[in-house]
Short mmCIF file of C-alpha atoms and ligand atoms in Angstrom, two decimals:
data_model
loop_
_atom_site.label_atom_id
_atom_site.label_comp_id
_atom_site.label_asym_id
_atom_site.label_seq_id
_atom_site.Cartn_x
_atom_site.Cartn_y
_atom_site.Cartn_z
CA UNK A 1 0.00 0.00 0.00
CA UNK A 2 1.19 3.59 -0.58
CA UNK A 3 1.58 5.39 2.75
CA UNK A 4 2.56 8.92 3.72
CA UNK A 5 4.27 9.80 6.98
CA UNK A 6 4.23 13.46 8.00
CA UNK A 7 6.90 14.27 10.58
CA UNK A 8 10.30 12.55 10.62
CA UNK A 9 11.02 12.63 14.35
CA UNK A 10 11.36 9.63 16.67
CA UNK A 11 7.84 8.36 15.98
CA UNK A 12 7.59 9.22 12.27
CA UNK A 13 10.95 7.83 11.23
CA UNK A 14 10.51 4.55 13.07
CA UNK A 15 6.95 4.20 11.74
CA UNK A 16 7.99 5.02 8.17
CA UNK A 17 11.04 2.76 8.24
CA UNK A 18 9.23 -0.22 9.74
CA UNK A 19 6.17 0.09 7.47
CA UNK A 20 8.55 0.18 4.49
CA UNK A 21 10.27 -2.93 5.88
CA UNK A 22 6.83 -4.52 6.02
CA UNK A 23 6.59 -4.07 2.25
CA UNK A 24 4.65 -0.80 1.92
CA UNK A 25 5.71 2.07 -0.30
CA UNK A 26 6.35 4.94 2.12
CA UNK A 27 6.66 8.69 1.47
CA UNK A 28 8.18 10.67 4.33
CA UNK A 29 8.00 14.42 4.66
CA UNK A 30 8.95 17.01 7.28
CA UNK A 31 8.89 20.82 7.46
CA UNK A 32 12.57 20.66 8.41
CA UNK A 33 14.17 20.64 4.95
CA UNK A 34 17.63 20.00 6.40
CA UNK A 35 16.37 16.83 8.00
CA UNK A 36 14.98 15.65 4.65
CA UNK A 37 18.31 16.41 2.95
CA UNK A 38 20.13 14.43 5.66
CA UNK A 39 17.80 11.47 5.18
CA UNK A 40 18.19 11.59 1.41
CA UNK A 41 21.96 11.48 1.96
CA UNK A 42 21.53 8.30 4.02
CA UNK A 43 22.15 9.99 7.39
CA UNK A 44 19.87 9.18 10.32
CA UNK A 45 19.23 12.32 12.39
CA UNK A 46 18.44 10.48 15.64
CA UNK A 47 20.04 7.62 17.54
CA UNK A 48 17.71 4.65 17.70
CA UNK A 49 18.96 1.09 17.70
CA UNK A 50 18.47 -0.78 14.37
CA UNK A 51 16.86 2.24 12.70
CA UNK A 52 19.79 2.95 10.39
CA UNK A 53 19.82 -0.64 9.16
CA UNK A 54 16.05 -0.68 8.52
CA UNK A 55 16.21 2.65 6.66
CA UNK A 56 19.16 1.48 4.55
CA UNK A 57 17.36 -1.67 3.52
CA UNK A 58 14.17 0.27 2.73
CA UNK A 59 16.16 2.70 0.58
CA UNK A 60 17.96 -0.13 -1.24
CA UNK A 61 14.61 -1.79 -1.98
CA UNK A 62 13.22 1.60 -3.10
CA UNK A 63 10.41 1.37 -0.54
CA UNK A 64 11.03 4.76 1.06
CA UNK A 65 11.05 8.25 -0.48
CA UNK A 66 11.88 11.50 1.33
CA UNK A 67 10.51 14.81 0.18
CA UNK A 68 10.31 18.30 1.69
CA UNK A 69 7.29 18.92 -0.57
CA UNK A 70 4.38 18.04 1.71
CA UNK A 71 1.89 18.33 -1.17
CA UNK A 72 3.74 15.70 -3.17
CA UNK A 73 3.87 13.36 -0.15
CA UNK A 74 0.20 13.91 0.65
CA UNK A 75 -0.93 13.17 -2.91
CA UNK A 76 1.27 10.05 -3.08
CA UNK A 77 -0.20 8.13 -0.14
CA UNK A 78 -3.59 6.46 0.23
CA UNK A 79 -3.18 6.62 3.99
CA UNK A 80 -1.54 9.52 5.82
CA UNK A 81 0.09 9.06 9.21
CA UNK A 82 0.41 12.27 11.23
CA UNK A 83 3.55 11.98 13.36
CA UNK A 84 4.19 15.61 14.31
CA UNK A 85 5.04 16.93 17.77
CA UNK A 86 2.45 17.76 20.42
CA UNK A 87 4.53 19.62 23.03
CA UNK A 88 3.05 20.87 26.30
CA UNK A 89 1.87 24.46 26.73
CA UNK A 90 2.47 26.38 29.98
CA UNK A 91 -0.92 25.12 31.22
CA UNK A 92 0.01 21.46 30.65
CA UNK A 93 -2.48 21.27 27.79
CA UNK A 94 -1.04 19.69 24.60
CA UNK A 95 -0.17 22.16 21.87
CA UNK A 96 -1.99 20.80 18.82
CA UNK A 97 -0.99 23.54 16.40
CA UNK A 98 1.25 21.23 14.35
CA UNK A 99 -1.62 18.72 13.98
CA UNK A 100 -3.96 21.54 12.95
CA UNK A 101 -1.38 22.79 10.42
CA UNK A 102 -1.05 19.30 8.91
CA UNK A 103 -4.83 18.86 8.78
CA UNK A 104 -5.21 22.05 6.74
CA UNK A 105 -2.31 21.05 4.51
CA UNK A 106 -3.78 17.58 3.86
CA UNK A 107 -7.22 19.05 3.10
CA UNK A 108 -5.69 21.57 0.69
CA UNK A 109 -3.27 19.25 -1.10
CA UNK A 110 -5.23 16.00 -1.38
CA UNK A 111 -6.86 15.22 -4.73
CA UNK A 112 -8.28 11.80 -3.84
CA UNK A 113 -9.90 10.25 -0.73
CA UNK A 114 -7.52 9.68 2.18
CA UNK A 115 -7.54 7.89 5.47
CA UNK A 116 -5.82 10.28 7.90
CA UNK A 117 -4.30 8.51 10.90
CA UNK A 118 -3.29 10.30 14.09
CA UNK A 119 -0.17 8.61 15.44
CA UNK A 120 1.19 11.52 17.49
CA UNK A 121 0.09 11.32 21.11
CA UNK A 122 -2.99 13.50 21.32
CA UNK A 123 -5.64 14.10 23.95
CA UNK A 124 -8.98 12.34 23.58
CA UNK A 125 -11.40 14.15 21.26
CA UNK A 126 -8.62 15.33 18.90
CA UNK A 127 -9.93 12.91 16.27
CA UNK A 128 -13.23 14.79 16.17
CA UNK A 129 -11.46 18.11 15.69
CA UNK A 130 -9.35 16.57 12.97
CA UNK A 131 -12.45 15.33 11.13
CA UNK A 132 -13.96 18.83 11.36
CA UNK A 133 -10.79 20.57 10.13
CA UNK A 134 -10.35 18.17 7.20
CA UNK A 135 -13.96 18.69 6.11
CA UNK A 136 -13.81 22.46 6.57
CA UNK A 137 -10.64 22.98 4.55
CA UNK A 138 -11.21 20.31 1.90
CA UNK A 139 -11.16 21.51 -1.73
CA UNK A 140 -14.82 22.54 -2.22
CA UNK A 141 -15.79 19.50 -0.17
CA UNK A 142 -15.05 17.22 -3.12
CA UNK A 143 -12.32 15.13 -1.49
CA UNK A 144 -13.54 12.79 1.25
CA UNK A 145 -11.49 12.06 4.36
CA UNK A 146 -11.79 9.48 7.09
CA UNK A 147 -9.91 9.69 10.35
CA UNK A 148 -8.36 6.94 12.45
CA UNK A 149 -6.37 6.90 15.67
CA UNK A 150 -3.41 4.53 15.86
CA UNK A 151 -1.44 5.42 19.01
CA UNK A 152 2.13 4.24 19.23
CA UNK A 153 3.51 2.35 22.20
CA UNK A 154 7.14 2.58 21.14
CA UNK A 155 9.79 3.09 23.78
CA UNK A 156 12.77 5.16 22.73
CA UNK A 157 15.82 2.94 22.53
CA UNK A 158 13.78 -0.16 21.65
CA UNK A 159 11.36 1.49 19.24
CA UNK A 160 12.22 -0.71 16.24
CA UNK A 161 11.82 -3.87 18.28
CA UNK A 162 8.56 -2.57 19.76
CA UNK A 163 7.20 -1.78 16.29
CA UNK A 164 7.96 -5.22 14.90
CA UNK A 165 6.92 -7.08 18.03
CA UNK A 166 4.04 -5.14 19.58
CA UNK A 167 2.01 -6.30 22.59
CA UNK A 168 -0.97 -4.73 20.91
CA UNK A 169 -1.79 -2.58 17.90
CA UNK A 170 -4.65 -0.24 18.70
CA UNK A 171 -6.69 1.17 15.87
CA UNK A 172 -9.62 3.53 16.47
CA UNK A 173 -11.82 3.92 13.41
CA UNK A 174 -15.11 5.37 12.26
CA UNK A 175 -15.98 2.71 9.66
CA UNK A 176 -15.44 -0.93 8.76
CA UNK A 177 -13.73 0.25 5.57
CA UNK A 178 -11.02 2.08 7.56
CA UNK A 179 -10.64 -0.93 9.85
CA UNK A 180 -9.98 -3.12 6.80
CA UNK A 181 -7.34 -0.68 5.49
CA UNK A 182 -5.55 -0.59 8.84
CA UNK A 183 -5.68 -4.41 9.09
CA UNK A 184 -4.04 -4.61 5.67
CA UNK A 185 -1.30 -2.18 6.71
CA UNK A 186 -0.43 -4.17 9.82
CA UNK A 187 -0.95 -7.67 8.35
CA UNK A 188 2.77 -8.13 7.54
CA UNK A 189 3.68 -7.24 11.15
CA UNK A 190 1.12 -9.62 12.65
CA UNK A 191 1.99 -12.37 10.15
CA UNK A 192 5.75 -11.76 10.64
CA UNK A 193 6.35 -11.02 6.95
CA UNK A 194 9.30 -8.70 7.33
CA UNK A 195 13.01 -8.95 7.81
CA UNK A 196 13.55 -8.55 11.56
CA UNK A 197 16.77 -6.62 12.25
CA UNK A 198 16.56 -7.35 15.96
CA UNK A 199 16.38 -11.13 16.21
CA UNK A 200 17.73 -12.22 12.80
CA UNK A 201 15.28 -15.04 12.22
CA UNK A 202 14.78 -16.00 15.88
CA UNK A 203 11.85 -13.78 16.77
CA UNK A 204 9.83 -14.36 19.96
CA UNK A 205 6.77 -16.53 19.37
CA UNK A 206 3.90 -14.22 20.40
CA UNK A 207 2.85 -11.71 17.76
CA UNK A 208 0.59 -9.20 19.50
CA UNK A 209 -3.03 -8.42 18.93
CA UNK A 210 -4.79 -5.89 16.71
CA UNK A 211 -7.60 -4.18 18.57
CA UNK A 212 -10.25 -2.24 16.68
CA UNK A 213 -11.92 0.41 18.85
CA UNK A 214 -13.66 3.75 18.54
CA UNK A 215 -11.41 6.76 17.91
CA UNK A 216 -11.99 8.17 21.41
CA UNK A 217 -11.15 4.85 23.06
CA UNK A 218 -7.92 4.57 21.07
CA UNK A 219 -6.92 8.08 22.13
CA UNK A 220 -7.73 7.31 25.74
CA UNK A 221 -5.85 3.97 25.71
CA UNK A 222 -2.61 5.77 24.95
CA UNK A 223 -2.89 8.37 27.69
CA UNK A 224 -4.29 5.89 30.19
CA UNK A 225 -1.37 3.50 29.56
CA UNK A 226 1.41 6.09 29.83
CA UNK A 227 -0.12 7.69 32.90
CA UNK A 228 -0.51 4.33 34.61
CA UNK A 229 3.15 3.48 34.01
CA UNK A 230 4.20 6.90 35.31
CA UNK A 231 2.07 6.38 38.44
CA UNK A 232 3.72 2.98 38.93
CA UNK A 233 7.18 4.61 38.93
CA UNK A 234 6.08 7.31 41.38
CA UNK A 235 4.57 4.63 43.61
CA UNK A 236 7.91 2.78 43.66
CA UNK A 237 9.65 6.04 44.48
CA UNK A 238 7.41 6.72 47.49
CA UNK A 239 8.03 3.14 48.67
CA UNK A 240 11.74 3.86 48.25
CA UNK A 241 11.50 6.95 50.51
CA UNK A 242 9.60 4.87 53.02
CA UNK A 243 12.28 2.17 52.91
CA UNK A 244 14.92 4.77 53.76
CA UNK A 245 12.93 5.94 56.78
CA UNK A 246 12.22 2.51 58.21
CA UNK A 247 15.37 0.66 57.20
CA UNK A 248 14.00 -1.63 54.47
CA UNK A 249 15.40 -2.27 51.00
CA UNK A 250 13.30 -1.05 48.05
CA UNK A 251 14.70 -3.66 45.70
CA UNK A 252 13.68 -6.50 47.99
CA UNK A 253 10.23 -4.95 48.31
CA UNK A 254 9.61 -4.21 44.60
CA UNK A 255 11.06 -7.55 43.52
CA UNK A 256 8.58 -9.39 45.72
CA UNK A 257 5.74 -7.12 44.60
CA UNK A 258 6.58 -7.71 40.95
CA UNK A 259 6.30 -11.48 41.29
CA UNK A 260 2.56 -11.02 41.67
CA UNK A 261 1.33 -11.18 38.05
CA UNK A 262 -1.40 -8.68 38.93
CA UNK A 263 1.34 -6.13 39.65
CA UNK A 264 4.19 -7.17 37.33
CA UNK A 265 7.88 -6.45 37.75
CA UNK A 266 8.36 -3.64 35.25
CA UNK A 267 8.36 0.09 35.99
CA UNK A 268 9.02 -0.36 39.68
CA UNK A 269 12.59 0.93 39.60
CA UNK A 270 13.13 3.65 42.17
CA UNK A 271 15.53 6.52 41.63
CA UNK A 272 15.62 9.90 39.94
CA UNK A 273 12.18 9.40 38.42
CA UNK A 274 10.80 9.57 34.92
CA UNK A 275 11.75 12.02 32.19
CA UNK A 276 11.56 12.07 28.40
CA UNK A 277 9.12 13.65 26.04
CA UNK A 278 6.28 11.25 26.81
CA UNK A 279 5.49 10.66 30.47
CA UNK A 280 5.94 14.20 31.85
CA UNK A 281 3.89 15.82 29.10
CA UNK A 282 1.32 13.04 28.75
CA UNK A 283 0.56 13.04 32.45
CA UNK A 284 0.07 16.83 32.34
CA UNK A 285 -2.13 16.63 29.26
CA UNK A 286 -4.24 13.87 30.84
CA UNK A 287 -4.73 15.90 34.03
CA UNK A 288 -5.73 18.86 31.88
CA UNK A 289 -8.10 16.87 29.68
CA UNK A 290 -9.75 15.32 32.76
CA UNK A 291 -10.29 18.72 34.35
CA UNK A 292 -11.93 20.06 31.17
CA UNK A 293 -14.60 17.36 31.50
CA UNK A 294 -15.04 17.93 35.25
CA UNK A 295 -12.83 15.15 36.59
CA UNK A 296 -10.13 15.95 39.13
CA UNK A 297 -7.50 13.27 38.50
CA UNK A 298 -5.91 13.54 41.97
CA UNK A 299 -3.85 10.36 41.63
CA UNK A 300 -2.08 11.67 38.57
CA UNK A 301 -1.38 15.00 40.21
CA UNK A 302 0.24 13.16 43.11
CA UNK A 303 2.33 11.04 40.73
CA UNK A 304 3.53 14.17 38.98
CA UNK A 305 4.35 15.90 42.28
CA UNK A 306 6.29 12.87 43.55
CA UNK A 307 8.29 12.81 40.31
CA UNK A 308 9.19 16.50 40.52
CA UNK A 309 10.42 15.94 44.08
CA UNK A 310 12.91 13.26 43.02
CA UNK A 311 15.51 15.87 42.16
CA UNK A 312 15.05 17.42 45.66
CA UNK A 313 15.55 13.98 47.23
CA UNK A 314 18.71 13.54 45.14
CA UNK A 315 20.03 16.91 46.31
CA UNK A 316 19.22 16.04 49.93
CA UNK A 317 21.60 13.11 49.49
CA UNK A 318 24.22 15.25 47.73
CA UNK A 319 24.13 17.93 50.44
CA UNK A 320 24.32 15.36 53.21
CA UNK A 321 27.27 13.51 51.67
CA UNK A 322 29.21 16.33 50.03
CA UNK A 323 28.11 19.12 52.38
CA UNK A 324 28.98 22.32 50.46
CA UNK A 325 28.53 22.14 46.68
CA UNK A 326 30.07 25.52 45.85
CA UNK A 327 33.60 25.15 44.53
CA UNK A 328 33.38 21.36 44.16
CA UNK A 329 34.10 19.40 41.01
CA UNK A 330 31.31 16.95 40.26
CA UNK A 331 31.01 14.24 37.58
CA UNK A 332 27.57 13.59 36.10
CA UNK A 333 27.32 10.17 34.48
CA UNK A 334 24.45 10.20 31.99
CA UNK A 335 22.64 13.01 30.23
CA UNK A 336 19.95 11.20 28.21
CA UNK A 337 16.60 10.73 29.99
CA UNK A 338 17.20 6.98 29.90
CA UNK A 339 19.69 4.53 28.42
CA UNK A 340 19.98 3.72 24.71
CA UNK A 341 18.79 7.06 23.43
CA UNK A 342 20.31 10.45 22.68
CA UNK A 343 17.11 12.18 23.80
CA UNK A 344 17.60 14.78 26.55
CA UNK A 345 14.09 16.24 26.58
CA UNK A 346 12.88 16.53 30.20
CA UNK A 347 15.96 14.52 31.24
CA UNK A 348 16.42 14.53 35.04
CA UNK A 349 20.22 14.77 34.47
CA UNK A 350 19.85 18.23 32.93
CA UNK A 351 17.87 19.49 35.93
CA UNK A 352 20.55 18.05 38.19
CA UNK A 353 23.32 19.82 36.25
CA UNK A 354 21.48 23.17 36.21
CA UNK A 355 21.09 23.00 39.95
CA UNK A 356 24.74 22.02 40.49
CA UNK A 357 25.84 24.97 38.37
CA UNK A 358 23.47 27.30 40.24
CA UNK A 359 25.01 26.15 43.49
CA UNK A 360 28.52 26.88 42.16
CA UNK A 361 29.85 23.44 41.21
CA UNK A 362 32.14 22.69 38.30
CA UNK A 363 30.54 19.90 36.25
CA UNK A 364 32.23 17.20 34.13
CA UNK A 365 29.72 15.06 32.24
CA UNK A 366 29.80 11.87 30.21
CA UNK A 367 27.20 10.13 28.07
CA UNK A 368 27.59 7.63 25.21
CA UNK A 369 25.12 9.39 22.88
CA UNK A 370 23.74 12.65 24.24
CA UNK A 371 26.78 14.96 24.51
CA UNK A 372 26.30 16.79 21.22
CA UNK A 373 22.64 17.53 22.01
CA UNK A 374 23.47 18.79 25.51
CA UNK A 375 26.49 20.98 24.71
CA UNK A 376 24.59 23.92 23.20
CA UNK A 377 22.19 23.97 26.17
CA UNK A 378 24.84 23.72 28.87
CA UNK A 379 28.06 25.14 27.40
CA UNK A 380 29.87 25.64 30.73
CA UNK A 381 29.99 21.90 31.42
CA UNK A 382 33.11 19.92 30.44
CA UNK A 383 32.16 16.89 28.35
CA UNK A 384 34.01 13.59 28.04
CA UNK A 385 33.14 10.61 25.85
CA UNK A 386 35.16 8.46 28.22
CA UNK A 387 33.54 8.24 31.69
CA UNK A 388 36.92 7.57 33.31
CA UNK A 389 38.09 10.98 32.06
CA UNK A 390 34.97 12.65 33.48
CA UNK A 391 35.72 11.11 36.86
CA UNK A 392 39.26 12.43 37.15
CA UNK A 393 39.77 14.84 40.03
CA UNK A 394 36.10 15.01 41.07
CA UNK A 395 34.78 15.36 44.62
CA UNK A 396 31.68 13.32 43.77
CA UNK A 397 30.21 11.22 40.96
CA UNK A 398 26.47 11.38 40.33
CA UNK A 399 24.83 8.63 38.28
CA UNK A 400 21.82 9.95 36.36
CA UNK A 401 21.23 7.49 33.50
CA UNK A 402 21.29 3.70 33.56
CA UNK A 403 23.62 3.15 30.57
CA UNK A 404 25.25 -0.28 30.38
CA UNK A 405 28.73 1.29 30.18
CA UNK A 406 28.15 2.96 33.55
CA UNK A 407 26.77 -0.26 35.01
CA UNK A 408 30.02 -1.95 34.01
CA UNK A 409 32.37 0.83 35.19
CA UNK A 410 35.49 -0.38 36.95
CA UNK A 411 35.32 1.70 40.13
CA UNK A 412 38.55 0.13 41.42
CA UNK A 413 40.22 1.80 38.44
CA UNK A 414 38.31 5.11 38.71
CA UNK A 415 38.57 5.49 42.51
CA UNK A 416 42.25 6.47 42.75
CA UNK A 417 41.79 9.17 40.06
CA UNK A 418 38.98 10.91 41.99
CA UNK A 419 39.65 13.62 44.59
CA UNK A 420 37.19 11.89 46.88
CA UNK A 421 35.55 8.44 46.65
CA UNK A 422 31.94 9.57 46.78
CA UNK A 423 29.24 8.15 44.49
CA UNK A 424 25.60 9.19 44.63
CA UNK A 425 23.67 6.83 42.41
CA UNK A 426 20.34 8.07 41.06
CA UNK A 427 19.64 4.78 39.27
CA UNK A 428 20.65 2.13 41.83
CA UNK A 429 23.18 0.56 39.47
CA UNK A 430 25.69 -0.86 41.92
CA UNK A 431 25.83 -3.13 44.91
CA UNK A 432 26.18 -1.00 48.06
CA UNK A 433 28.31 -3.72 49.64
CA UNK A 434 30.78 -3.88 46.73
CA UNK A 435 31.11 -0.10 46.54
CA UNK A 436 31.80 0.07 50.27
CA UNK A 437 34.39 -2.70 49.96
CA UNK A 438 36.11 -0.57 47.31
CA UNK A 439 36.30 2.24 49.83
CA UNK A 440 33.50 4.38 48.42
CA UNK A 441 31.08 6.49 50.35
CA UNK A 442 28.12 5.22 48.30
CA UNK A 443 24.52 6.44 48.35
CA UNK A 444 21.55 5.27 46.31
CA UNK A 445 17.74 5.30 46.58
CA UNK A 446 15.83 3.25 49.14
CA UNK A 447 18.53 0.70 49.80
CA UNK A 448 20.35 -0.43 52.92
C1 LIG B 501 7.09 5.67 27.05
C2 LIG B 501 6.26 4.39 27.07
O1 LIG B 501 6.97 3.37 27.80
C3 LIG B 501 5.95 3.89 25.65
O2 LIG B 501 5.10 2.75 25.71
C4 LIG B 501 5.26 5.04 24.87
O3 LIG B 501 4.99 4.65 23.53
C5 LIG B 501 6.16 6.25 24.87
O4 LIG B 501 6.41 6.66 26.23
C6 LIG B 501 5.45 7.37 24.13
O5 LIG B 501 4.42 7.83 24.59
O6 LIG B 501 5.88 7.71 23.02
P1 LIG B 501 9.70 6.25 26.70
O7 LIG B 501 9.34 7.65 27.03
O8 LIG B 501 10.56 5.96 25.53
O9 LIG B 501 8.37 5.36 26.47
O10 LIG B 501 10.46 5.69 27.97
P2 LIG B 501 10.22 4.61 29.12
O11 LIG B 501 11.07 3.43 28.87
O12 LIG B 501 8.79 4.36 29.35
O13 LIG B 501 10.83 5.40 30.37
C7 LIG B 501 10.29 6.65 30.78
C8 LIG B 501 11.04 7.19 31.97
O14 LIG B 501 10.75 6.45 33.15
C9 LIG B 501 12.57 7.17 31.84
O15 LIG B 501 13.06 8.40 32.33
C10 LIG B 501 13.00 6.05 32.75
O16 LIG B 501 14.30 6.22 33.26
C11 LIG B 501 11.94 6.12 33.83
N1 LIG B 501 11.72 4.85 34.55
C12 LIG B 501 11.26 3.77 33.88
C13 LIG B 501 11.92 4.79 35.91
O17 LIG B 501 12.32 5.79 36.57
N2 LIG B 501 11.67 3.63 36.58
C14 LIG B 501 11.22 2.52 35.93
O18 LIG B 501 11.01 1.48 36.59
C15 LIG B 501 11.01 2.60 34.54
#
């Protein structure tokens, strides 16, 4: 099928690449002409595991076309996936101006009927507005549009794997005809008819489920899922604080909790809390949406508040262990909001660094992927690709992202190069016992 993807960010590029790998003919467009030029030249503008390989194969098989001409892309596809950003406004409400812009563009440029699919994370009821906008701006009302909602559940860092091996594919539609089109699009994924770059022929056996719902349900499923996961993390973080007060170990507690299949083991890791461009903004948008329909979503507000306080808790530990921050040299290990991505949007590490700088510290940072994105925002920080270099001469090391290379750091080697053997671990990466045996003053979250 011929498909158009509007927006070549994290969601759009992965969606376009994987749908091309599934055998569709995909046209990708973006208002950022530089990005399109980069893609045409075979460069991938974001770091996402396996994405480069999937895009290369799609290009070699002539399944993917990039164009900065949105009109050309819109006319080429039978189905149009909207993958543009929906950033938060001051009020927490999602800014839907990019979606509105695309809707008007599609209505103006289309010459034949289109199924317009919202893939960006949008608040419930956006589908209705999209239908209205498409009808209102359509060329003399002659071109007919249908709308569908197909929320993505991709995690940055494992987005390609998540796309090819989904737990569920949710499709909200307004007609059986649209449902049939969406089933056809996803048939190769569900039937495993694609070259999997992740497992090279040894894919896991389960293949996910395609759920057909109403548009509003599909929109709600996305927000309800992200918010629930965010609440789960905040819950684990409160348990962690409680453990510190009463002398229990959060990992023993959450491990046992997670063995109950009704709870599940994932998203119970205590520490610096959640960041990224999804949870913080989605939780805010969901609170806002709920309030507009007269529902005070207290639980979500609490989860958000707990998350914001994680940085304070971290600084309580820093102040207690390091005492005065002013004039101290501090290493920050990790800039990205989580491992395996170069994304620093709403990254707790950046808040930590800003506060360290405000309090007069000298900061040396290391991250395997996110240095070039962070540098322009925080130019006074010294950056090192090699974490051992970042640790030289520091009074304290702060762990902010759970990268594998930090997990595997040889602290026996780093220790003698530091001015003081102090590690404050925001991601609970190391064994307290081992760090103490190596002579470190070691602090983490909720552990003995
Ligand atoms: C999240 C969801 O997991 C995806 O299903 C969803 O598609 C995506 O948002 C989206 O809406 O686009 P993502 O933001 O990539 O994906 O990251 P997660 O892996 O969910 O992690 C979010 C944050 O929570 C990270 O900062 C991570 O460090 C933190 N986290 C995660 C914890 O603090 N504790 C945990 O136990 C798990």
